[in-house]
Amino acid sequence: MSSYTAIAHTNIALIKYWGKRDATYILPYNNSLSLTLDRFYTETTAQVATKDTFVLDGYPVSGAALIKFTNFLDILRQYGQTDQKLAIRSTNHVPTAAGLASSASGLAALTLAATKALNLDLTKPELSRLARRGSGSACRSIYGGFVEWQKGHDDSDSLAVPLATDEQTTLDIAMIAVVVSNQAKKISSRQGMSNTVATSPFYPAFVKSCEADIKAMKQAISNNDLNQVGAIAEANALKMHATTLGADPPFSYFLPETLHVIQVVKTLRQNGYLCYFTMDAGPNIKVICAGSQSRTIADQLKKALPNLDLAIAKPGPGAHLISH
Ligand code: PMV
């Protein structure tokens, strides 16, 4: 029986997805916009089998995690009108302690490998819609470069669309992951966003501001204006994190060291280096800068933060098959 191996790269949002208007179908409140990265990816192999099994990073998955995984495979099977079971092996290629979530790359690679093994030949929009059902941000990892997740009206049109048809970025951009902590976060993005949507009075203001931020971000990207891209992304991330302080109970993903790294980025900026930051549902910082300056900026960061791990990433490709 043939096996299919797919690769999908992780993506980092410049304009954040932070809240579902429909938790079953994972339909977001606002459009989001991300950059797919070359450095961090998941490689997943799928093959038809007598029962569903899942080996992640060399270890068999069981219990609640396996149920979550088979529930997602059920969505793919229902779509393909098949009841075939699958054996899946998945490996995350994220440098140790990069502090980057792998759910986007993981679910995107799984969607491609599993649908192929189920004998489905899907288009990228179909793959994006299905990946969304596993983890919202995964729909963006189907494509490379800059990608917009259009919130859509329902399941049929809530999907990602690449900004450039060839998925190439003309903007010279890189992201430096600065690892503040590699501990698993106490509040998952799923739980954090649902508490925020339900209780934070700041949430509607965040959603509203994302509409303007997306427009401005697309303009900045098409103008190749990295300064604007960084400024809008930084402000958007801070607005997302502000919503969590208004939640009941209030919470925050910041650690003391997070504020320290932010201070270092701001000082570098005052000293003439073009760099901004963004952060997701955890304490780690991603520094946005020009690809051509990423080494220099990483050296400066390392000088100021000698104990923290850094990893430089550039724009990466969309999900693709590497063998079958
Ligand atoms: O797709 P999820 O459930 O892992 O949520 C991702 C949420 C953020 O990373 C914080 C923002 C984003 O748009 O990726």
mmCIF file of C-alpha atoms and ligand atoms in Angstrom:
data_model
loop_
_atom_site.group_PDB
_atom_site.id
_atom_site.type_symbol
_atom_site.label_atom_id
_atom_site.label_comp_id
_atom_site.label_asym_id
_atom_site.label_seq_id
_atom_site.Cartn_x
_atom_site.Cartn_y
_atom_site.Cartn_z
ATOM 1 C CA MET A 1 0.000 0.000 0.000
ATOM 2 C CA SER A 2 1.433 3.356 -0.903
ATOM 3 C CA SER A 3 2.542 5.775 1.728
ATOM 4 C CA TYR A 4 2.604 9.542 1.244
ATOM 5 C CA THR A 5 4.989 11.968 2.932
ATOM 6 C CA ALA A 6 4.170 15.666 3.159
ATOM 7 C CA ILE A 7 6.012 18.661 4.559
ATOM 8 C CA ALA A 8 4.387 21.823 5.860
ATOM 9 C CA HIS A 9 6.132 24.827 7.365
ATOM 10 C CA THR A 10 5.057 26.807 10.367
ATOM 11 C CA ASN A 11 3.663 30.320 9.987
ATOM 12 C CA ILE A 12 3.722 33.371 12.248
ATOM 13 C CA ALA A 13 0.856 35.848 12.125
ATOM 14 C CA LEU A 14 1.585 39.531 11.539
ATOM 15 C CA ILE A 15 -2.128 40.242 12.045
ATOM 16 C CA LYS A 16 -3.439 37.794 14.626
ATOM 17 C CA TYR A 17 -6.269 35.296 14.709
ATOM 18 C CA TRP A 18 -7.517 35.341 18.282
ATOM 19 C CA GLY A 19 -11.040 34.016 18.658
ATOM 20 C CA LYS A 20 -13.620 31.778 17.040
ATOM 21 C CA ARG A 21 -17.144 32.800 16.167
ATOM 22 C CA ASP A 22 -17.881 29.092 15.560
ATOM 23 C CA ALA A 23 -15.853 26.573 17.569
ATOM 24 C CA THR A 24 -17.041 23.459 15.666
ATOM 25 C CA TYR A 25 -16.040 24.714 12.246
ATOM 26 C CA ILE A 26 -13.257 26.995 13.548
ATOM 27 C CA LEU A 27 -14.540 30.165 11.920
ATOM 28 C CA PRO A 28 -12.635 33.245 13.153
ATOM 29 C CA TYR A 29 -13.953 36.697 14.038
ATOM 30 C CA ASN A 30 -11.415 38.474 11.832
ATOM 31 C CA ASN A 31 -9.142 37.929 8.850
ATOM 32 C CA SER A 32 -5.520 37.251 9.810
ATOM 33 C CA LEU A 33 -2.273 37.515 7.851
ATOM 34 C CA SER A 34 0.902 35.495 8.296
ATOM 35 C CA LEU A 35 4.333 34.691 6.935
ATOM 36 C CA THR A 36 5.237 31.032 6.343
ATOM 37 C CA LEU A 37 8.800 30.337 7.528
ATOM 38 C CA ASP A 38 11.505 28.163 5.952
ATOM 39 C CA ARG A 39 13.281 26.998 9.080
ATOM 40 C CA PHE A 40 10.584 25.217 11.060
ATOM 41 C CA TYR A 41 8.455 22.438 9.590
ATOM 42 C CA THR A 42 6.660 19.136 10.176
ATOM 43 C CA GLU A 43 7.167 16.020 8.060
ATOM 44 C CA THR A 44 4.267 13.557 8.081
ATOM 45 C CA THR A 45 3.807 10.134 6.478
ATOM 46 C CA ALA A 46 0.387 8.508 6.062
ATOM 47 C CA GLN A 47 -0.546 5.003 4.946
ATOM 48 C CA VAL A 48 -3.808 3.055 4.897
ATOM 49 C CA ALA A 49 -3.920 0.615 7.855
ATOM 50 C CA THR A 50 -6.320 -1.610 9.806
ATOM 51 C CA LYS A 51 -6.700 0.968 12.598
ATOM 52 C CA ASP A 52 -5.780 4.605 13.239
ATOM 53 C CA THR A 53 -2.367 5.022 14.862
ATOM 54 C CA PHE A 54 -0.288 8.140 15.400
ATOM 55 C CA VAL A 55 3.426 8.288 16.172
ATOM 56 C CA LEU A 56 4.623 11.782 17.019
ATOM 57 C CA ASP A 57 8.353 12.526 17.200
ATOM 58 C CA GLY A 58 8.987 8.782 17.582
ATOM 59 C CA TYR A 59 6.444 8.142 20.376
ATOM 60 C CA PRO A 60 3.022 6.498 19.946
ATOM 61 C CA VAL A 61 0.207 8.865 20.901
ATOM 62 C CA SER A 62 -2.613 7.516 23.115
ATOM 63 C CA GLY A 63 -5.533 8.658 25.278
ATOM 64 C CA ALA A 64 -7.177 12.048 24.763
ATOM 65 C CA ALA A 65 -4.537 13.171 22.227
ATOM 66 C CA LEU A 66 -5.249 10.113 20.040
ATOM 67 C CA ILE A 67 -9.010 10.773 20.214
ATOM 68 C CA LYS A 68 -8.479 14.396 19.135
ATOM 69 C CA PHE A 69 -6.375 13.142 16.246
ATOM 70 C CA THR A 70 -8.875 10.460 15.107
ATOM 71 C CA ASN A 71 -11.688 13.028 15.333
ATOM 72 C CA PHE A 72 -9.761 15.137 12.843
ATOM 73 C CA LEU A 73 -9.194 12.113 10.579
ATOM 74 C CA ASP A 74 -12.979 11.520 10.746
ATOM 75 C CA ILE A 75 -13.494 15.005 9.272
ATOM 76 C CA LEU A 76 -11.158 14.091 6.382
ATOM 77 C CA ARG A 77 -12.876 10.701 5.910
ATOM 78 C CA GLN A 78 -16.308 12.287 5.916
ATOM 79 C CA TYR A 79 -15.128 14.751 3.268
ATOM 80 C CA GLY A 80 -13.785 11.912 1.103
ATOM 81 C CA GLN A 81 -16.690 9.573 1.864
ATOM 82 C CA THR A 82 -14.383 6.777 2.926
ATOM 83 C CA ASP A 83 -13.928 4.819 6.133
ATOM 84 C CA GLN A 84 -10.319 3.748 5.642
ATOM 85 C CA LYS A 85 -8.066 3.926 8.713
ATOM 86 C CA LEU A 86 -4.583 5.434 8.663
ATOM 87 C CA ALA A 87 -1.170 4.890 10.233
ATOM 88 C CA ILE A 88 0.512 8.286 10.643
ATOM 89 C CA ARG A 89 4.078 9.181 11.588
ATOM 90 C CA SER A 90 4.860 12.818 12.195
ATOM 91 C CA THR A 91 8.121 14.580 13.067
ATOM 92 C CA ASN A 92 8.510 18.211 14.015
ATOM 93 C CA HIS A 93 11.676 19.843 12.706
ATOM 94 C CA VAL A 94 11.866 22.765 15.037
ATOM 95 C CA PRO A 95 15.317 23.465 16.477
ATOM 96 C CA THR A 96 15.322 22.295 20.082
ATOM 97 C CA ALA A 97 13.812 24.907 22.301
ATOM 98 C CA ALA A 98 12.808 27.233 19.477
ATOM 99 C CA GLY A 99 9.651 27.828 21.461
ATOM 100 C CA LEU A 100 7.533 27.754 18.330
ATOM 101 C CA ALA A 101 4.148 26.071 18.290
ATOM 102 C CA SER A 102 3.973 23.241 15.776
ATOM 103 C CA SER A 103 0.186 22.938 15.489
ATOM 104 C CA ALA A 104 0.000 24.952 12.240
ATOM 105 C CA SER A 105 2.683 22.973 10.406
ATOM 106 C CA GLY A 106 1.561 19.701 12.016
ATOM 107 C CA LEU A 107 -2.079 19.921 11.001
ATOM 108 C CA ALA A 108 -1.253 21.231 7.513
ATOM 109 C CA ALA A 109 1.201 18.370 6.817
ATOM 110 C CA LEU A 110 -1.275 15.852 8.251
ATOM 111 C CA THR A 111 -4.098 17.160 6.050
ATOM 112 C CA LEU A 112 -2.018 16.789 2.883
ATOM 113 C CA ALA A 113 -0.479 13.377 3.684
ATOM 114 C CA ALA A 114 -3.722 11.863 5.045
ATOM 115 C CA THR A 115 -5.985 13.023 2.208
ATOM 116 C CA LYS A 116 -3.478 11.656 -0.325
ATOM 117 C CA ALA A 117 -3.380 8.290 1.471
ATOM 118 C CA LEU A 118 -7.205 8.287 1.428
ATOM 119 C CA ASN A 119 -6.916 8.590 -2.344
ATOM 120 C CA LEU A 120 -8.241 12.154 -2.498
ATOM 121 C CA ASP A 121 -6.682 14.617 -4.863
ATOM 122 C CA LEU A 122 -7.631 17.964 -3.350
ATOM 123 C CA THR A 123 -6.994 21.520 -4.443
ATOM 124 C CA LYS A 124 -5.117 23.921 -2.165
ATOM 125 C CA PRO A 125 -8.323 25.777 -1.195
ATOM 126 C CA GLU A 126 -9.896 22.444 -0.198
ATOM 127 C CA LEU A 127 -6.794 21.481 1.807
ATOM 128 C CA SER A 128 -6.790 24.892 3.505
ATOM 129 C CA ARG A 129 -10.451 24.557 4.536
ATOM 130 C CA LEU A 130 -9.847 21.072 5.949
ATOM 131 C CA ALA A 131 -6.603 22.013 7.758
ATOM 132 C CA ARG A 132 -8.554 24.867 9.410
ATOM 133 C CA ARG A 133 -10.790 22.283 11.106
ATOM 134 C CA GLY A 134 -7.717 20.807 12.853
ATOM 135 C CA SER A 135 -6.153 24.083 14.018
ATOM 136 C CA GLY A 136 -7.202 27.508 12.739
ATOM 137 C CA SER A 137 -3.710 28.769 11.918
ATOM 138 C CA ALA A 138 -2.961 25.518 9.989
ATOM 139 C CA CYS A 139 -5.082 26.736 7.064
ATOM 140 C CA ARG A 140 -2.393 29.385 6.386
ATOM 141 C CA SER A 141 0.477 26.835 6.292
ATOM 142 C CA ILE A 142 -0.946 25.268 3.115
ATOM 143 C CA TYR A 143 0.632 28.240 1.299
ATOM 144 C CA GLY A 144 4.099 29.812 1.334
ATOM 145 C CA GLY A 145 5.100 33.449 1.811
ATOM 146 C CA PHE A 146 2.521 35.993 2.962
ATOM 147 C CA VAL A 147 -0.915 34.423 3.427
ATOM 148 C CA GLU A 148 -4.291 35.856 4.411
ATOM 149 C CA TRP A 149 -6.907 33.723 6.169
ATOM 150 C CA GLN A 150 -10.205 35.110 4.983
ATOM 151 C CA LYS A 151 -12.757 34.661 7.737
ATOM 152 C CA GLY A 152 -15.506 33.890 5.194
ATOM 153 C CA HIS A 153 -19.215 33.395 5.792
ATOM 154 C CA ASP A 154 -19.198 29.686 6.650
ATOM 155 C CA ASP A 155 -17.198 26.473 6.303
ATOM 156 C CA SER A 156 -17.185 26.747 2.508
ATOM 157 C CA ASP A 157 -15.280 30.043 2.217
ATOM 158 C CA SER A 158 -13.264 30.412 5.422
ATOM 159 C CA LEU A 159 -9.819 29.634 4.000
ATOM 160 C CA ALA A 160 -6.348 30.966 3.330
ATOM 161 C CA VAL A 161 -5.280 32.796 0.173
ATOM 162 C CA PRO A 162 -1.640 33.632 -0.650
ATOM 163 C CA LEU A 163 -0.952 37.326 -1.267
ATOM 164 C CA ALA A 164 1.274 36.558 -4.258
ATOM 165 C CA THR A 165 0.126 34.026 -6.852
ATOM 166 C CA ASP A 166 3.613 32.482 -7.040
ATOM 167 C CA GLU A 167 3.875 32.606 -3.196
ATOM 168 C CA GLN A 168 7.185 34.471 -3.556
ATOM 169 C CA THR A 169 7.871 37.492 -1.371
ATOM 170 C CA THR A 170 9.628 40.454 -2.914
ATOM 171 C CA LEU A 171 9.998 41.985 0.539
ATOM 172 C CA ASP A 172 13.358 41.198 2.152
ATOM 173 C CA ILE A 173 12.074 39.913 5.492
ATOM 174 C CA ALA A 174 13.202 37.538 8.251
ATOM 175 C CA MET A 175 12.034 36.551 11.710
ATOM 176 C CA ILE A 176 14.372 35.799 14.577
ATOM 177 C CA ALA A 177 12.818 33.526 17.215
ATOM 178 C CA VAL A 178 14.035 34.549 20.677
ATOM 179 C CA VAL A 179 13.396 31.781 23.193
ATOM 180 C CA VAL A 180 12.382 33.114 26.572
ATOM 181 C CA SER A 181 10.982 29.781 27.756
ATOM 182 C CA ASN A 182 10.549 26.349 26.238
ATOM 183 C CA GLN A 183 8.092 25.186 28.897
ATOM 184 C CA ALA A 184 4.657 24.133 27.643
ATOM 185 C CA LYS A 185 2.311 27.080 28.120
ATOM 186 C CA LYS A 186 -0.217 26.882 30.959
ATOM 187 C CA ILE A 187 -3.078 28.309 28.890
ATOM 188 C CA SER A 188 -3.390 26.884 25.370
ATOM 189 C CA SER A 189 -4.286 29.225 22.515
ATOM 190 C CA ARG A 190 -7.630 27.415 22.223
ATOM 191 C CA GLN A 191 -8.509 28.013 25.886
ATOM 192 C CA GLY A 192 -6.972 31.504 26.000
ATOM 193 C CA MET A 193 -8.888 32.785 23.003
ATOM 194 C CA SER A 194 -12.188 31.279 24.108
ATOM 195 C CA ASN A 195 -11.910 32.878 27.604
ATOM 196 C CA THR A 196 -11.012 36.185 25.989
ATOM 197 C CA VAL A 197 -13.913 36.130 23.522
ATOM 198 C CA ALA A 198 -16.367 35.220 26.292
ATOM 199 C CA THR A 199 -15.270 37.744 28.909
ATOM 200 C CA SER A 200 -12.905 40.515 27.744
ATOM 201 C CA PRO A 201 -14.557 43.907 27.065
ATOM 202 C CA PHE A 202 -11.474 44.732 24.948
ATOM 203 C CA TYR A 203 -12.151 41.882 22.507
ATOM 204 C CA PRO A 204 -14.585 43.670 20.134
ATOM 205 C CA ALA A 205 -12.134 46.573 19.860
ATOM 206 C CA PHE A 206 -9.355 44.156 18.882
ATOM 207 C CA VAL A 207 -11.506 42.596 16.143
ATOM 208 C CA LYS A 208 -12.463 45.991 14.806
ATOM 209 C CA SER A 209 -8.861 47.209 14.726
ATOM 210 C CA CYS A 210 -7.790 44.070 12.814
ATOM 211 C CA GLU A 211 -9.896 45.161 9.828
ATOM 212 C CA ALA A 212 -7.881 48.379 9.500
ATOM 213 C CA ASP A 213 -4.607 46.605 10.336
ATOM 214 C CA ILE A 214 -5.094 44.016 7.555
ATOM 215 C CA LYS A 215 -5.683 46.736 4.982
ATOM 216 C CA ALA A 216 -2.657 48.734 6.122
ATOM 217 C CA MET A 217 -0.499 45.592 6.272
ATOM 218 C CA LYS A 218 -1.356 44.557 2.706
ATOM 219 C CA GLN A 219 -0.528 48.061 1.519
ATOM 220 C CA ALA A 220 2.796 48.024 3.398
ATOM 221 C CA ILE A 221 3.707 44.613 1.911
ATOM 222 C CA SER A 222 2.881 45.722 -1.620
ATOM 223 C CA ASN A 223 4.953 48.899 -1.059
ATOM 224 C CA ASN A 224 7.871 46.740 0.195
ATOM 225 C CA ASP A 225 7.812 48.937 3.286
ATOM 226 C CA LEU A 226 9.365 46.779 6.009
ATOM 227 C CA ASN A 227 9.253 49.590 8.549
ATOM 228 C CA GLN A 228 5.465 49.779 8.221
ATOM 229 C CA VAL A 229 5.086 45.984 8.167
ATOM 230 C CA GLY A 230 6.988 45.752 11.462
ATOM 231 C CA ALA A 231 5.198 48.688 13.111
ATOM 232 C CA ILE A 232 1.713 47.376 12.236
ATOM 233 C CA ALA A 233 2.575 43.794 13.282
ATOM 234 C CA GLU A 234 4.036 44.913 16.614
ATOM 235 C CA ALA A 235 1.007 47.068 17.461
ATOM 236 C CA ASN A 236 -1.407 44.307 16.398
ATOM 237 C CA ALA A 237 0.322 41.724 18.627
ATOM 238 C CA LEU A 238 0.197 44.103 21.604
ATOM 239 C CA LYS A 239 -3.518 44.708 21.007
ATOM 240 C CA MET A 240 -4.114 40.945 20.987
ATOM 241 C CA HIS A 241 -2.217 40.552 24.259
ATOM 242 C CA ALA A 242 -4.094 43.505 25.774
ATOM 243 C CA THR A 243 -7.367 41.589 25.365
ATOM 244 C CA THR A 244 -6.138 38.892 27.780
ATOM 245 C CA LEU A 245 -5.659 41.439 30.586
ATOM 246 C CA GLY A 246 -9.344 42.314 30.285
ATOM 247 C CA ALA A 247 -10.489 38.680 30.500
ATOM 248 C CA ASP A 248 -12.167 37.202 33.568
ATOM 249 C CA PRO A 249 -10.067 35.806 35.146
ATOM 250 C CA PRO A 250 -7.331 38.036 33.680
ATOM 251 C CA PHE A 251 -4.241 36.348 32.301
ATOM 252 C CA SER A 252 -1.099 37.138 30.343
ATOM 253 C CA TYR A 253 1.467 35.213 28.293
ATOM 254 C CA PHE A 254 4.217 37.666 29.237
ATOM 255 C CA LEU A 255 7.062 36.629 31.507
ATOM 256 C CA PRO A 256 9.462 39.193 33.036
ATOM 257 C CA GLU A 257 12.067 38.119 30.447
ATOM 258 C CA THR A 258 9.581 38.844 27.638
ATOM 259 C CA LEU A 259 9.518 42.523 28.653
ATOM 260 C CA HIS A 260 13.287 42.513 28.819
ATOM 261 C CA VAL A 261 13.553 41.237 25.216
ATOM 262 C CA ILE A 262 10.999 43.853 24.083
ATOM 263 C CA GLN A 263 13.135 46.530 25.718
ATOM 264 C CA VAL A 264 16.219 45.259 23.881
ATOM 265 C CA VAL A 265 14.351 45.344 20.532
ATOM 266 C CA LYS A 266 13.214 48.917 21.202
ATOM 267 C CA THR A 267 16.735 50.004 22.157
ATOM 268 C CA LEU A 268 18.133 48.468 18.965
ATOM 269 C CA ARG A 269 15.478 50.386 17.028
ATOM 270 C CA GLN A 270 16.445 53.648 18.745
ATOM 271 C CA ASN A 271 20.022 52.888 17.716
ATOM 272 C CA GLY A 272 19.004 52.737 14.060
ATOM 273 C CA TYR A 273 18.392 48.998 13.502
ATOM 274 C CA LEU A 274 15.142 48.255 11.686
ATOM 275 C CA CYS A 275 13.516 45.670 13.948
ATOM 276 C CA TYR A 276 10.120 45.063 15.507
ATOM 277 C CA PHE A 277 8.604 42.192 17.456
ATOM 278 C CA THR A 278 5.551 39.977 17.531
ATOM 279 C CA MET A 279 4.476 37.251 19.956
ATOM 280 C CA ASP A 280 1.834 34.528 20.095
ATOM 281 C CA ALA A 281 0.165 32.535 22.875
ATOM 282 C CA GLY A 282 3.390 32.172 24.824
ATOM 283 C CA PRO A 283 6.270 34.256 26.232
ATOM 284 C CA ASN A 284 8.643 33.959 23.248
ATOM 285 C CA ILE A 285 9.421 36.849 20.932
ATOM 286 C CA LYS A 286 9.838 36.808 17.170
ATOM 287 C CA VAL A 287 11.883 39.740 15.895
ATOM 288 C CA ILE A 288 10.879 41.036 12.461
ATOM 289 C CA CYS A 289 13.755 42.457 10.413
ATOM 290 C CA ALA A 290 15.259 42.512 6.916
ATOM 291 C CA GLY A 291 16.678 39.189 5.736
ATOM 292 C CA SER A 292 19.887 40.932 4.721
ATOM 293 C CA GLN A 293 20.308 42.355 8.245
ATOM 294 C CA SER A 294 19.158 39.301 10.174
ATOM 295 C CA ARG A 295 22.702 38.123 11.055
ATOM 296 C CA THR A 296 23.750 41.544 12.322
ATOM 297 C CA ILE A 297 20.555 41.948 14.347
ATOM 298 C CA ALA A 298 20.839 38.413 15.736
ATOM 299 C CA ASP A 299 24.417 39.250 16.844
ATOM 300 C CA GLN A 300 23.180 42.408 18.573
ATOM 301 C CA LEU A 301 20.383 40.461 20.282
ATOM 302 C CA LYS A 302 22.842 37.787 21.407
ATOM 303 C CA LYS A 303 25.133 40.457 22.870
ATOM 304 C CA ALA A 304 22.274 41.900 24.937
ATOM 305 C CA LEU A 305 20.699 38.515 25.757
ATOM 306 C CA PRO A 306 23.621 36.070 26.005
ATOM 307 C CA ASN A 307 21.606 33.352 27.777
ATOM 308 C CA LEU A 308 18.750 33.100 25.288
ATOM 309 C CA ASP A 309 18.601 30.854 22.195
ATOM 310 C CA LEU A 310 17.966 32.471 18.820
ATOM 311 C CA ALA A 311 16.956 31.021 15.449
ATOM 312 C CA ILE A 312 16.740 32.992 12.198
ATOM 313 C CA ALA A 313 13.972 32.109 9.720
ATOM 314 C CA LYS A 314 13.203 33.441 6.232
ATOM 315 C CA PRO A 315 10.030 33.104 4.098
ATOM 316 C CA GLY A 316 9.231 29.454 3.385
ATOM 317 C CA PRO A 317 7.154 27.363 0.943
ATOM 318 C CA GLY A 318 3.629 25.967 1.176
ATOM 319 C CA ALA A 319 2.731 22.368 2.062
ATOM 320 C CA HIS A 320 3.998 19.849 -0.483
ATOM 321 C CA LEU A 321 4.507 16.123 -1.002
ATOM 322 C CA ILE A 322 8.059 14.861 -0.887
ATOM 323 C CA SER A 323 7.430 11.194 -1.675
ATOM 324 C CA HIS A 324 4.805 8.572 -2.390
HETATM 325 O O1 PMV B 1 -4.390 27.916 15.411
HETATM 326 P P1 PMV B 1 -4.217 28.002 16.869
HETATM 327 O O2 PMV B 1 -5.387 27.451 17.622
HETATM 328 O O3 PMV B 1 -2.892 27.408 17.331
HETATM 329 O O4 PMV B 1 -4.168 29.575 17.294
HETATM 330 C C1 PMV B 1 -3.133 30.448 16.906
HETATM 331 C C2 PMV B 1 -3.237 31.740 17.628
HETATM 332 C C3 PMV B 1 -2.058 32.698 17.505
HETATM 333 O O5 PMV B 1 -0.867 31.997 17.206
HETATM 334 C C4 PMV B 1 -1.859 33.407 18.834
HETATM 335 C C5 PMV B 1 -2.305 33.764 16.436
HETATM 336 C C6 PMV B 1 -2.225 33.342 14.987
HETATM 337 O O6 PMV B 1 -2.913 33.980 14.172
HETATM 338 O O7 PMV B 1 -1.479 32.403 14.665
#
